[in-house]
Short mmCIF file of C-alpha atoms in Angstrom, two decimals:
data_model
loop_
_atom_site.label_atom_id
_atom_site.label_comp_id
_atom_site.label_asym_id
_atom_site.label_seq_id
_atom_site.Cartn_x
_atom_site.Cartn_y
_atom_site.Cartn_z
CA MET A 142 58.36 19.98 13.37
CA TYR A 143 57.74 16.07 14.31
CA SER A 144 55.59 14.03 11.55
CA LYS A 145 54.83 10.01 11.99
CA ILE A 146 53.90 7.88 8.83
CA ILE A 147 52.91 4.32 8.83
CA SER A 148 54.71 1.66 6.56
CA ALA A 149 55.65 -2.06 6.86
CA VAL A 150 58.25 -4.55 6.40
CA THR A 151 58.46 -8.54 5.81
CA LYS A 152 59.57 -11.19 8.06
CA GLY A 153 59.45 -14.62 6.88
CA ILE A 154 55.93 -14.89 5.05
CA ASN A 155 54.09 -11.95 7.20
CA GLY A 156 54.26 -8.41 7.34
CA ILE A 157 55.34 -6.34 10.33
CA VAL A 158 53.93 -2.63 10.61
CA LEU A 159 56.51 -0.08 11.17
CA PHE A 160 56.47 3.82 11.95
CA VAL A 161 58.36 6.43 10.34
CA GLU A 162 59.24 9.42 12.51
CA ALA A 163 60.82 12.55 11.08
CA ASP A 164 61.62 15.87 12.94
CA SER A 165 63.04 19.19 11.32
CA SER A 166 64.47 21.68 13.39
CA ASN A 167 66.56 24.78 13.22
CA GLY A 168 70.45 23.97 13.81
CA MET A 169 73.47 22.60 12.02
CA PRO A 170 72.43 21.43 8.75
CA THR A 171 72.65 17.49 9.04
CA PHE A 172 70.44 14.45 7.77
CA VAL A 173 70.75 11.48 10.40
CA MET A 174 68.85 8.25 10.02
CA VAL A 175 68.34 5.62 12.83
CA GLY A 176 66.32 2.36 13.81
CA ASN A 177 68.31 -0.60 12.95
CA LEU A 178 68.63 -0.04 9.25
CA SER A 179 69.97 -2.29 6.63
CA GLN A 180 72.48 -0.47 4.11
CA ASN A 181 69.87 -0.03 1.19
CA VAL A 182 67.61 1.90 3.45
CA LYS A 183 70.47 4.16 4.72
CA GLU A 184 71.15 4.71 0.85
CA ALA A 185 67.69 6.14 0.67
CA GLU A 186 68.90 9.69 1.71
CA GLU A 187 70.48 10.38 -1.53
CA ARG A 188 67.78 8.95 -3.79
CA ILE A 189 65.09 10.81 -1.69
CA ARG A 190 66.92 14.24 -1.78
CA THR A 191 67.89 13.78 -5.62
CA ALA A 192 64.04 12.75 -6.53
CA LEU A 193 62.57 15.96 -4.30
CA HIS A 194 65.30 18.30 -6.25
CA ASN A 195 64.55 17.00 -9.52
CA ASN A 196 60.60 17.84 -8.89
CA ASP A 197 61.40 21.25 -7.73
CA ILE A 198 61.52 20.58 -4.08
CA ASP A 199 64.76 21.03 -1.92
CA ILE A 200 65.25 20.12 1.43
CA PRO A 201 66.29 23.31 3.25
CA PRO A 202 69.32 23.36 5.58
CA LYS A 203 67.86 22.26 8.70
CA ARG A 204 68.42 19.41 11.20
CA VAL A 205 66.44 16.57 9.90
CA THR A 206 66.53 13.39 11.94
CA VAL A 207 64.45 10.23 10.96
CA ASN A 208 63.76 7.12 13.07
CA ILE A 209 62.04 3.99 12.10
CA THR A 210 60.15 1.87 14.95
CA PRO A 211 60.32 -0.50 16.38
CA ALA A 212 64.17 -0.43 16.86
CA ASP A 213 64.57 -4.42 17.63
CA ILE A 214 63.49 -5.00 13.96
CA LYS A 215 66.10 -5.11 11.33
CA LYS A 216 64.53 -2.78 8.47
CA ASP A 217 65.53 -3.66 5.02
CA GLY A 218 63.85 -3.13 1.72
CA THR A 219 63.77 0.14 -0.63
CA HIS A 220 59.83 0.31 -0.27
CA LEU A 221 60.56 2.31 2.73
CA ASP A 222 61.85 5.33 0.42
CA LEU A 223 58.01 6.49 -0.14
CA PRO A 224 57.22 6.63 3.51
CA LEU A 225 60.52 8.20 4.40
CA ALA A 226 60.15 10.76 1.66
CA ILE A 227 56.45 11.64 2.91
CA ALA A 228 57.73 11.87 6.73
CA ILE A 229 60.44 14.23 5.66
CA LEU A 230 57.95 16.76 3.65
CA LYS A 231 55.49 16.58 6.52
CA SER A 232 57.96 17.52 8.84
CA LEU A 233 58.72 20.28 6.71
CA GLY A 234 55.39 21.53 6.68
CA TYR A 235 53.67 19.77 3.71
CA PHE A 236 50.22 18.19 3.56
CA SER A 237 49.09 20.21 6.94
CA GLU A 238 45.91 20.10 5.88
CA VAL A 239 45.51 16.28 5.02
CA ASP A 240 44.81 13.87 8.19
CA ILE A 241 47.11 10.76 6.84
CA ARG A 242 47.36 9.02 10.31
CA ASN A 243 45.29 5.84 9.19
CA TYR A 244 47.23 5.58 5.96
CA ALA A 245 50.25 3.82 4.83
CA PHE A 246 52.74 4.08 2.15
CA LEU A 247 54.85 1.63 0.37
CA GLY A 248 57.27 2.12 -3.07
CA GLU A 249 60.83 2.79 -4.10
CA ILE A 250 61.54 5.93 -5.49
CA GLY A 251 63.77 6.56 -8.59
CA LEU A 252 65.83 9.67 -9.06
CA ASP A 253 63.13 11.01 -11.54
CA GLY A 254 60.53 10.64 -8.85
CA LYS A 255 59.16 7.60 -10.67
CA ILE A 256 57.47 5.17 -7.96
CA ILE A 257 58.85 1.80 -8.65
CA ALA A 258 57.20 -1.62 -7.84
CA THR A 259 58.78 -3.30 -4.97
CA ARG A 260 58.60 -7.05 -3.75
CA GLY A 261 56.67 -8.18 -0.72
CA ILE A 262 53.53 -5.90 -1.15
CA LEU A 263 50.86 -8.64 -0.47
CA PRO A 264 52.18 -9.86 3.09
CA MET A 265 52.86 -6.04 4.13
CA VAL A 266 49.30 -5.06 2.97
CA THR A 267 47.85 -7.95 4.93
CA SER A 268 49.49 -6.72 7.98
CA LEU A 269 48.52 -3.23 7.60
CA LYS A 270 44.83 -4.33 7.07
CA GLU A 271 44.84 -6.45 10.15
CA TYR A 272 46.53 -3.39 12.19
CA GLY A 273 43.44 -1.49 11.24
CA ILE A 274 44.74 0.73 8.59
CA LYS A 275 41.97 2.27 6.27
CA GLY A 276 44.16 2.92 3.22
CA VAL A 277 47.52 2.39 1.69
CA PHE A 278 49.36 4.06 -1.38
CA VAL A 279 51.51 1.42 -3.44
CA PRO A 280 53.22 1.57 -6.77
CA LYS A 281 51.02 1.21 -9.79
CA ASP A 282 52.57 -2.24 -10.77
CA ASN A 283 51.87 -3.54 -7.31
CA ALA A 284 48.10 -2.15 -7.20
CA ASN A 285 46.61 -5.33 -8.58
CA GLU A 286 48.57 -7.47 -5.84
CA ALA A 287 47.44 -5.35 -3.14
CA SER A 288 43.88 -5.04 -4.19
CA VAL A 289 43.65 -8.68 -3.52
CA ILE A 290 43.22 -7.89 0.26
CA GLY A 291 39.81 -6.72 0.81
CA GLY A 292 38.95 -4.09 3.61
CA ILE A 293 41.61 -1.64 2.68
CA ASP A 294 41.57 1.08 0.18
CA VAL A 295 44.38 0.70 -2.42
CA TYR A 296 45.55 4.07 -3.84
CA ALA A 297 47.92 3.31 -7.24
CA ILE A 298 50.38 5.77 -7.71
CA SER A 299 53.06 6.14 -10.19
CA HIS A 300 55.06 9.43 -9.78
CA LEU A 301 56.21 11.41 -6.78
CA LYS A 302 54.38 14.49 -8.10
CA GLU A 303 51.21 12.30 -8.40
CA ILE A 304 51.14 11.80 -4.37
CA ILE A 305 52.29 15.00 -3.71
CA LYS A 306 49.12 16.57 -5.44
CA ILE A 307 46.97 14.03 -3.93
CA LEU A 308 48.25 14.91 -0.34
CA ASP A 309 48.18 18.65 -1.15
CA SER A 310 44.64 19.45 0.20
CA ASN A 311 41.47 17.45 1.39
CA ASP A 312 39.77 17.97 -1.84
CA ASN A 313 42.57 16.46 -3.95
CA PHE A 314 42.60 13.64 -1.21
CA PHE A 315 39.01 12.54 -1.18
CA SER A 316 38.48 13.00 -4.82
CA ALA A 317 41.36 10.55 -5.72
CA LYS A 318 40.22 7.25 -6.96
CA THR A 319 41.00 4.13 -5.24
CA HIS A 320 42.18 1.08 -7.11
CA PRO A 321 39.25 -1.41 -8.10
CA LYS A 322 38.73 -4.18 -5.51
CA TYR A 323 39.59 -7.87 -6.59
CA ILE A 324 37.07 -10.21 -7.00
CA TYR A 325 38.36 -13.56 -6.56
CA LYS A 326 37.21 -16.46 -9.12
CA GLU A 327 38.16 -20.22 -8.74
CA SER A 328 40.94 -20.42 -11.35
CA GLU A 329 40.48 -22.29 -14.61
CA GLU A 330 43.96 -23.35 -15.37
CA ASN A 331 45.03 -24.03 -18.86
CA TYR A 332 47.84 -26.35 -19.31
CA ASN A 333 49.79 -27.04 -22.53
CA VAL A 334 50.05 -30.88 -21.24
CA ASP A 335 47.61 -33.60 -20.14
CA PHE A 336 47.67 -37.22 -18.98
CA GLN A 337 46.32 -38.19 -22.23
CA ASP A 338 49.61 -37.68 -23.94
CA VAL A 339 50.99 -40.46 -21.55
CA VAL A 340 51.22 -43.89 -23.34
CA GLY A 341 51.43 -47.31 -21.41
CA GLN A 342 52.84 -46.96 -17.83
CA ASN A 343 49.02 -47.61 -16.23
CA PHE A 344 51.23 -48.40 -12.91
CA LEU A 345 52.94 -45.08 -12.78
CA LYS A 346 49.62 -43.41 -13.55
CA ARG A 347 47.90 -45.17 -10.90
CA ALA A 348 50.39 -44.76 -8.31
CA CYS A 349 50.55 -40.86 -9.57
CA GLU A 350 46.66 -40.82 -8.96
CA VAL A 351 47.04 -42.12 -5.39
CA ALA A 352 49.73 -39.92 -4.33
CA VAL A 353 47.77 -36.47 -5.49
CA SER A 354 44.53 -38.00 -3.94
CA GLY A 355 46.30 -38.12 -0.43
CA ASN A 356 48.94 -35.59 -1.06
CA HIS A 357 51.67 -38.45 -0.54
CA ASN A 358 55.09 -37.81 -1.89
CA ILE A 359 56.28 -40.23 -4.54
CA LEU A 360 59.59 -41.62 -6.26
CA PHE A 361 59.42 -42.76 -9.96
CA SER A 362 62.20 -45.37 -10.88
CA GLY A 363 62.61 -46.96 -14.11
CA PRO A 364 64.96 -47.26 -17.26
CA ALA A 365 65.90 -43.81 -19.08
CA GLY A 366 63.11 -42.61 -21.35
CA SER A 367 60.21 -44.66 -19.99
CA GLY A 368 57.95 -41.53 -18.93
CA LYS A 369 58.89 -40.56 -15.59
CA THR A 370 59.66 -36.97 -16.03
CA MET A 371 56.87 -36.72 -18.57
CA ILE A 372 54.30 -37.94 -15.86
CA ALA A 373 55.72 -35.67 -13.31
CA LYS A 374 55.24 -32.77 -15.53
CA ARG A 375 51.50 -33.62 -15.60
CA ILE A 376 50.93 -34.01 -12.07
CA PRO A 377 49.57 -30.35 -11.45
CA THR A 378 47.06 -31.01 -14.48
CA ILE A 379 45.20 -33.49 -11.99
CA MET A 380 45.58 -31.56 -8.69
CA PRO A 381 42.48 -29.42 -7.64
CA PRO A 382 42.27 -25.89 -8.08
CA LEU A 383 43.47 -23.78 -5.59
CA SER A 384 41.31 -22.12 -2.95
CA LEU A 385 41.50 -18.43 -2.07
CA LYS A 386 43.43 -19.18 1.11
CA GLU A 387 45.73 -21.39 -0.64
CA ASN A 388 46.56 -18.85 -3.42
CA ILE A 389 47.36 -15.94 -0.94
CA GLU A 390 49.76 -18.18 1.01
CA ILE A 391 51.70 -18.84 -2.39
CA SER A 392 51.02 -15.45 -3.83
CA LYS A 393 52.91 -14.12 -0.37
CA ILE A 394 56.02 -16.28 -0.95
CA TYR A 395 56.05 -15.31 -4.59
CA SER A 396 55.65 -11.66 -3.58
CA ILE A 397 58.30 -11.80 -0.97
CA ALA A 398 60.49 -13.58 -3.45
CA GLY A 399 59.82 -11.27 -6.36
CA LEU A 400 58.64 -13.62 -8.69
CA LEU A 401 55.15 -12.16 -9.15
CA SER A 402 54.75 -11.03 -12.57
CA LYS A 403 54.31 -7.21 -13.01
CA GLY A 404 50.88 -6.30 -12.70
CA ALA A 405 49.80 -9.42 -11.48
CA THR A 406 47.23 -10.39 -8.62
CA LEU A 407 47.48 -14.14 -7.81
CA LEU A 408 49.27 -16.94 -9.37
CA LEU A 409 46.33 -18.93 -10.01
CA LYS A 410 47.99 -22.17 -10.89
CA ARG A 411 49.52 -24.49 -8.30
CA PRO A 412 53.40 -23.99 -8.18
CA PHE A 413 55.73 -26.75 -10.24
CA ARG A 414 58.96 -26.32 -9.25
CA ALA A 415 61.79 -28.45 -11.05
CA PRO A 416 65.30 -27.42 -9.61
CA HIS A 417 68.55 -28.55 -11.35
CA HIS A 418 70.43 -31.15 -9.38
CA SER A 419 73.14 -28.27 -9.33
CA ILE A 420 71.26 -26.30 -6.68
CA THR A 421 72.89 -25.05 -3.74
CA THR A 422 71.33 -25.86 -0.27
CA THR A 423 70.82 -22.19 0.36
CA THR A 424 68.55 -21.86 -2.85
CA LEU A 425 66.60 -25.04 -2.04
CA ILE A 426 65.58 -24.55 1.23
CA GLY A 427 66.10 -20.62 1.59
CA GLY A 428 68.20 -18.28 3.43
CA GLY A 429 70.83 -15.61 2.80
CA ASN A 430 72.03 -12.38 4.81
CA TYR A 431 68.29 -11.52 4.80
CA PRO A 432 66.72 -14.59 4.10
CA ILE A 433 64.24 -15.26 1.07
CA PRO A 434 62.11 -18.39 0.17
CA GLY A 435 63.85 -21.29 -1.14
CA GLU A 436 62.30 -23.96 -3.98
CA ILE A 437 60.60 -25.86 -1.32
CA SER A 438 58.73 -22.82 0.03
CA LEU A 439 57.98 -21.67 -3.69
CA ALA A 440 56.68 -25.04 -4.18
CA HIS A 441 54.23 -24.90 -1.20
CA ASN A 442 50.88 -26.31 -1.90
CA GLY A 443 52.18 -27.30 -5.22
CA VAL A 444 54.80 -29.93 -6.45
CA LEU A 445 58.79 -29.95 -5.85
CA PHE A 446 60.32 -32.00 -8.61
CA LEU A 447 63.59 -33.30 -8.25
CA ASP A 448 64.67 -35.02 -11.64
CA GLU A 449 67.53 -37.54 -11.10
CA ILE A 450 67.44 -37.39 -7.32
CA PRO A 451 70.59 -39.29 -6.87
CA LEU A 452 72.81 -36.87 -8.50
CA PHE A 453 71.93 -34.00 -6.19
CA SER A 454 74.16 -33.23 -3.56
CA LYS A 455 74.26 -35.47 -0.25
CA PHE A 456 73.67 -32.57 1.99
CA CYS A 457 71.00 -30.81 -0.29
CA ILE A 458 68.89 -34.16 0.19
CA GLU A 459 69.20 -34.55 3.69
CA THR A 460 68.15 -31.07 4.55
CA LEU A 461 64.64 -31.97 3.34
CA ARG A 462 64.18 -34.26 6.43
CA GLN A 463 62.68 -31.65 8.40
CA PRO A 464 60.58 -29.83 6.10
CA LEU A 465 59.12 -33.16 4.66
CA GLU A 466 58.05 -34.06 8.41
CA ASP A 467 57.01 -30.63 9.66
CA LYS A 468 55.84 -29.01 6.46
CA GLU A 469 57.65 -25.78 7.31
CA ILE A 470 61.47 -24.47 7.20
CA ASN A 471 62.84 -22.40 9.93
CA ILE A 472 65.89 -20.58 9.31
CA THR A 473 67.78 -18.94 12.01
CA ARG A 474 70.34 -16.21 11.29
CA LEU A 475 72.19 -13.71 13.50
CA LYS A 476 69.34 -11.09 12.42
CA GLY A 477 66.77 -13.02 13.49
CA ALA A 478 64.60 -16.17 13.09
CA TYR A 479 62.59 -16.82 9.84
CA GLU A 480 59.74 -19.25 9.08
CA TYR A 481 58.49 -20.14 5.74
CA PRO A 482 55.77 -22.54 4.82
CA ALA A 483 56.89 -25.66 3.15
CA ASN A 484 53.81 -28.04 2.40
CA PHE A 485 54.79 -29.47 -0.91
CA MET A 486 54.44 -32.58 -2.81
CA LEU A 487 57.72 -34.22 -3.44
CA VAL A 488 58.03 -35.84 -6.79
CA ALA A 489 61.16 -37.43 -7.39
CA ALA A 490 62.76 -39.63 -10.14
CA MET A 491 65.74 -41.51 -10.65
CA ASN A 492 67.09 -44.11 -12.96
CA PRO A 493 68.50 -47.76 -12.01
CA CYS A 494 71.88 -46.82 -12.82
CA PRO A 495 74.37 -44.08 -14.00
CA CYS A 496 73.66 -45.21 -17.78
CA GLY A 497 69.89 -45.40 -17.28
CA TYR A 498 69.57 -49.15 -18.48
CA TYR A 499 70.25 -51.53 -15.63
CA PRO A 500 69.22 -54.64 -15.46
CA ASP A 501 69.54 -54.82 -19.39
CA ARG A 502 73.63 -55.86 -19.49
CA ASN A 503 73.14 -55.76 -23.34
CA ARG A 504 72.97 -52.21 -22.99
CA CYS A 505 74.42 -51.40 -19.49
CA ASN A 506 78.04 -51.52 -18.67
CA CYS A 507 78.18 -49.89 -15.45
CA LYS A 508 80.27 -51.76 -12.52
CA ILE A 509 78.27 -52.80 -9.59
CA THR A 510 79.99 -50.64 -7.49
CA ASP A 511 79.14 -47.61 -9.57
CA ILE A 512 75.53 -48.73 -9.65
CA ARG A 513 75.54 -49.29 -5.89
CA ARG A 514 76.96 -45.70 -5.32
CA TYR A 515 74.44 -44.49 -7.47
CA GLN A 516 71.61 -45.61 -6.07
CA ARG A 517 72.56 -45.31 -2.65
CA GLY A 518 72.66 -41.30 -3.58
CA ILE A 519 69.26 -41.47 -1.65
CA SER A 520 69.74 -42.48 1.66
CA LYS A 521 67.27 -44.83 3.72
CA PRO A 522 65.90 -41.83 6.09
CA ILE A 523 64.81 -39.94 3.09
CA LEU A 524 63.34 -42.87 1.07
CA GLU A 525 61.49 -43.68 4.27
CA ARG A 526 59.89 -40.18 4.15
CA ILE A 527 58.41 -41.08 0.50
CA ASP A 528 55.07 -42.73 0.79
CA ILE A 529 54.97 -44.26 -2.61
CA CYS A 530 57.75 -45.87 -4.68
CA ALA A 531 56.77 -46.73 -8.28
CA GLU A 532 58.70 -48.45 -10.82
CA ALA A 533 58.33 -47.74 -14.62
CA SER A 534 58.49 -50.78 -16.94
CA PRO A 535 60.34 -50.06 -20.57
CA LEU A 536 57.84 -49.00 -23.09
CA GLN A 537 56.85 -51.65 -25.85
CA TYR A 538 56.96 -51.09 -29.83
CA LYS A 539 52.91 -51.23 -29.64
CA ASP A 540 52.69 -48.68 -26.94
CA MET A 541 54.68 -46.24 -29.01
CA THR A 542 52.68 -46.72 -32.06
CA SER A 543 49.27 -46.86 -30.70
CA ASN A 544 46.81 -44.25 -31.53
CA GLN A 545 44.86 -44.95 -28.40
CA LYS A 546 44.84 -42.08 -25.88
CA GLY A 547 44.84 -42.58 -22.23
CA GLU A 548 42.56 -41.04 -19.88
CA CYS A 549 42.67 -37.32 -20.06
CA SER A 550 43.72 -35.06 -17.09
CA LYS A 551 40.06 -33.56 -16.52
CA ASP A 552 38.64 -36.98 -15.67
CA ILE A 553 41.42 -37.87 -12.99
CA ARG A 554 41.13 -34.49 -11.21
CA GLU A 555 37.52 -34.98 -10.99
CA ARG A 556 37.95 -38.25 -9.12
CA ILE A 557 40.82 -36.96 -7.03
CA LYS A 558 38.24 -34.02 -6.11
CA LYS A 559 36.12 -36.52 -4.46
CA VAL A 560 38.48 -38.40 -2.94
CA ARG A 561 39.92 -34.94 -1.05
CA GLN A 562 36.21 -33.96 -0.14
CA ILE A 563 36.27 -37.20 1.63
CA GLN A 564 39.60 -36.24 3.44
CA ASN A 565 38.18 -32.36 3.86
CA GLU A 566 35.05 -33.76 5.70
CA ARG A 567 37.19 -36.27 8.06
CA PHE A 568 39.57 -33.57 9.16
CA LYS A 569 37.28 -30.60 9.32
CA ASN A 570 38.05 -30.21 12.95
CA TYR A 571 41.88 -30.36 12.60
CA SER A 572 43.41 -27.29 12.16
CA LYS A 573 46.92 -28.71 10.59
CA ILE A 574 45.38 -31.73 8.86
CA ASN A 575 44.25 -31.73 5.41
CA TYR A 576 45.17 -34.91 3.56
CA ASN A 577 45.91 -38.42 4.70
CA ALA A 578 49.32 -37.81 4.10
CA GLU A 579 49.62 -35.30 6.87
CA MET A 580 48.14 -37.73 9.65
CA THR A 581 50.02 -38.14 13.13
CA ASN A 582 49.86 -41.48 15.04
CA LYS A 583 46.81 -40.22 17.07
CA GLU A 584 44.73 -39.68 13.58
CA ILE A 585 46.22 -43.18 12.22
CA ASN A 586 44.82 -44.90 15.16
CA LYS A 587 41.52 -43.13 14.66
CA PHE A 588 40.91 -43.50 10.74
CA CYS A 589 42.81 -46.38 9.78
CA ILE A 590 40.95 -49.16 11.48
CA LEU A 591 41.84 -52.70 10.49
CA GLU A 592 39.67 -56.21 11.03
CA GLU A 593 41.47 -59.33 12.45
CA GLU A 594 42.12 -60.43 8.57
CA GLU A 595 43.87 -57.08 7.84
CA LYS A 596 45.93 -57.10 10.81
CA GLU A 597 47.22 -60.61 10.28
CA TYR A 598 48.18 -59.42 6.51
CA LEU A 599 50.03 -56.37 7.78
CA GLU A 600 51.80 -58.36 10.28
CA LYS A 601 52.89 -60.05 7.35
CA ILE A 602 54.21 -57.27 5.47
CA PHE A 603 55.94 -55.88 8.48
CA THR A 604 57.91 -58.77 8.90
CA VAL A 605 58.57 -59.66 5.54
CA LYS A 606 59.67 -56.29 4.29
CA LYS A 607 61.39 -55.32 7.65
CA LEU A 608 59.18 -52.13 7.80
CA SER A 609 60.29 -49.10 10.44
CA ALA A 610 57.77 -47.70 12.16
CA ARG A 611 57.69 -44.89 10.06
CA THR A 612 57.30 -46.88 6.78
CA TYR A 613 54.56 -48.68 8.74
CA HIS A 614 52.56 -45.57 9.35
CA LYS A 615 53.42 -44.60 5.82
CA LEU A 616 51.83 -47.88 4.49
CA LEU A 617 48.79 -47.34 6.37
CA LYS A 618 48.38 -43.91 5.33
CA VAL A 619 48.50 -44.58 1.51
CA ALA A 620 46.27 -47.60 2.24
CA ARG A 621 43.77 -45.19 3.66
CA THR A 622 43.79 -43.00 0.62
CA ILE A 623 43.21 -46.22 -1.70
CA ALA A 624 40.29 -47.37 0.42
CA ASP A 625 39.04 -43.48 -0.17
CA MET A 626 39.36 -43.84 -3.70
CA GLY A 627 37.30 -47.04 -3.53
CA GLY A 628 34.54 -45.55 -1.39
CA SER A 629 35.04 -47.97 1.58
CA GLU A 630 34.92 -46.83 4.98
CA ASN A 631 37.51 -49.54 6.33
CA ILE A 632 40.95 -50.37 5.03
CA LYS A 633 40.49 -53.77 3.42
CA LYS A 634 43.07 -56.40 2.44
CA GLU A 635 43.36 -55.34 -1.12
CA HIS A 636 44.11 -51.91 -0.02
CA LEU A 637 46.97 -52.92 1.95
CA ILE A 638 48.32 -55.20 -0.85
CA GLU A 639 48.25 -52.39 -3.40
CA ALA A 640 49.85 -49.94 -0.73
CA ALA A 641 52.34 -52.73 -0.24
CA SER A 642 53.36 -52.73 -3.83
CA TYR A 643 54.67 -49.02 -3.70
CA ARG A 644 57.39 -49.96 -1.00
CA GLY A 645 59.41 -52.72 -3.08
CA LEU A 646 62.08 -50.66 -4.26
CA GLU A 647 63.43 -50.40 -0.52
CA GLU A 648 64.35 -53.66 -0.48
CA LYS A 649 66.24 -53.52 -4.13
CA LEU A 650 68.23 -50.54 -3.04
CA PHE A 651 69.22 -51.43 0.65
CA ASP A 652 69.15 -55.21 0.57
CA GLU A 653 70.37 -56.37 -2.79
CA LEU A 654 70.87 -55.38 -6.40
CA TYR A 655 68.06 -56.42 -8.84
#
């Protein structure tokens, strides 16, 4: 008897609908699985056979052939256990009273018949809903995640016996309770850190607010212990709450990577990823035999923090060039091409020298060659892709002993939300642009209008600072954000002055030691 069951797999951040076909016929007893399958899918035969046996169901001595289509897609994932088991049982005559043609199945099966949670549920359920599937059976621990996608019934199951009972007859099937629909509420993040904890460093805090307002990349430089890392860790507290669209995008990535907590729905907080400088290139950008998202994709719609960026491997840092420009990463392997989003805000920090105290020669004993080698750990092309470079000053004793608290994150966030609303209105007709940092030359020419006085001043900046075309456009984008923060329709000279103050580090790193 022939049967056909619907399921799905992931490719990149998206799901692809699959069809599991099974045929049981008389003949030499064999079990054959075809359809461009990975090793863990081929191993499903023994898992399914043993699980059925442990639940008092034995596959009779028949010729059983299983095919998963389309054949041109590599199938990987233990979540195909459940659809394979249902297809085999249906081909043996089970579930004949129930029409399950518009229902899909996802889940791994343990040897005792327990349905085990699996990764990638969110993108797979999304693809099944878009295909027109009426309902989907998923592991109980994945049910909250699957319920985020409205317009499709979610059946939460925990054991093979449970699903067999549900599919045993129409009465059981239609009386089975579906998982409650998920109702999204704008997240109210609770952080255990706040900007009011930061003492001094007003220049860094101002630069940080400008960076978040326009989603600009930022580099902090300064002596060890001056608060660079402390400020970076507080950046998520001033970023506006996630929209439902942003949250689903992020949660899809974390679902594929298997990083969603057990029973979770969405992440609710913007990601803050801070990999160690010993990280490999594959872990940073993603990849592997069956590519999974890397740190730059896990930081999508959030912050990627690279502390002590000169200590990261040269190759690691240089691989960031394309993602920083295109906001996505393309990984090509023999088994196919994979695309992951990577629209993150890069926040980096570095000391002025290996020991962290230069130019204080009373404390710094680093050789000039060592200092230059350390500083050149970040290349000119990467530095040009960073919009803002802010230098920290050493903290004074009065800053450390002051009881006066700084401005809290909540107040800073409210100002940033207003600035981003201006950008939302500005780019409402642009599908791929949401913030000033994402403007191309065409949008810069349209929205960064300068009067004659501003043009003359910008020409001086361009000449004196020896700006490249890229840094010239970066300066204009930052100036546009500063103008938005001040409620100005046009970019004024004072906005250009402040934007230019955030590009002084290049001269120090690549022209002469300071």
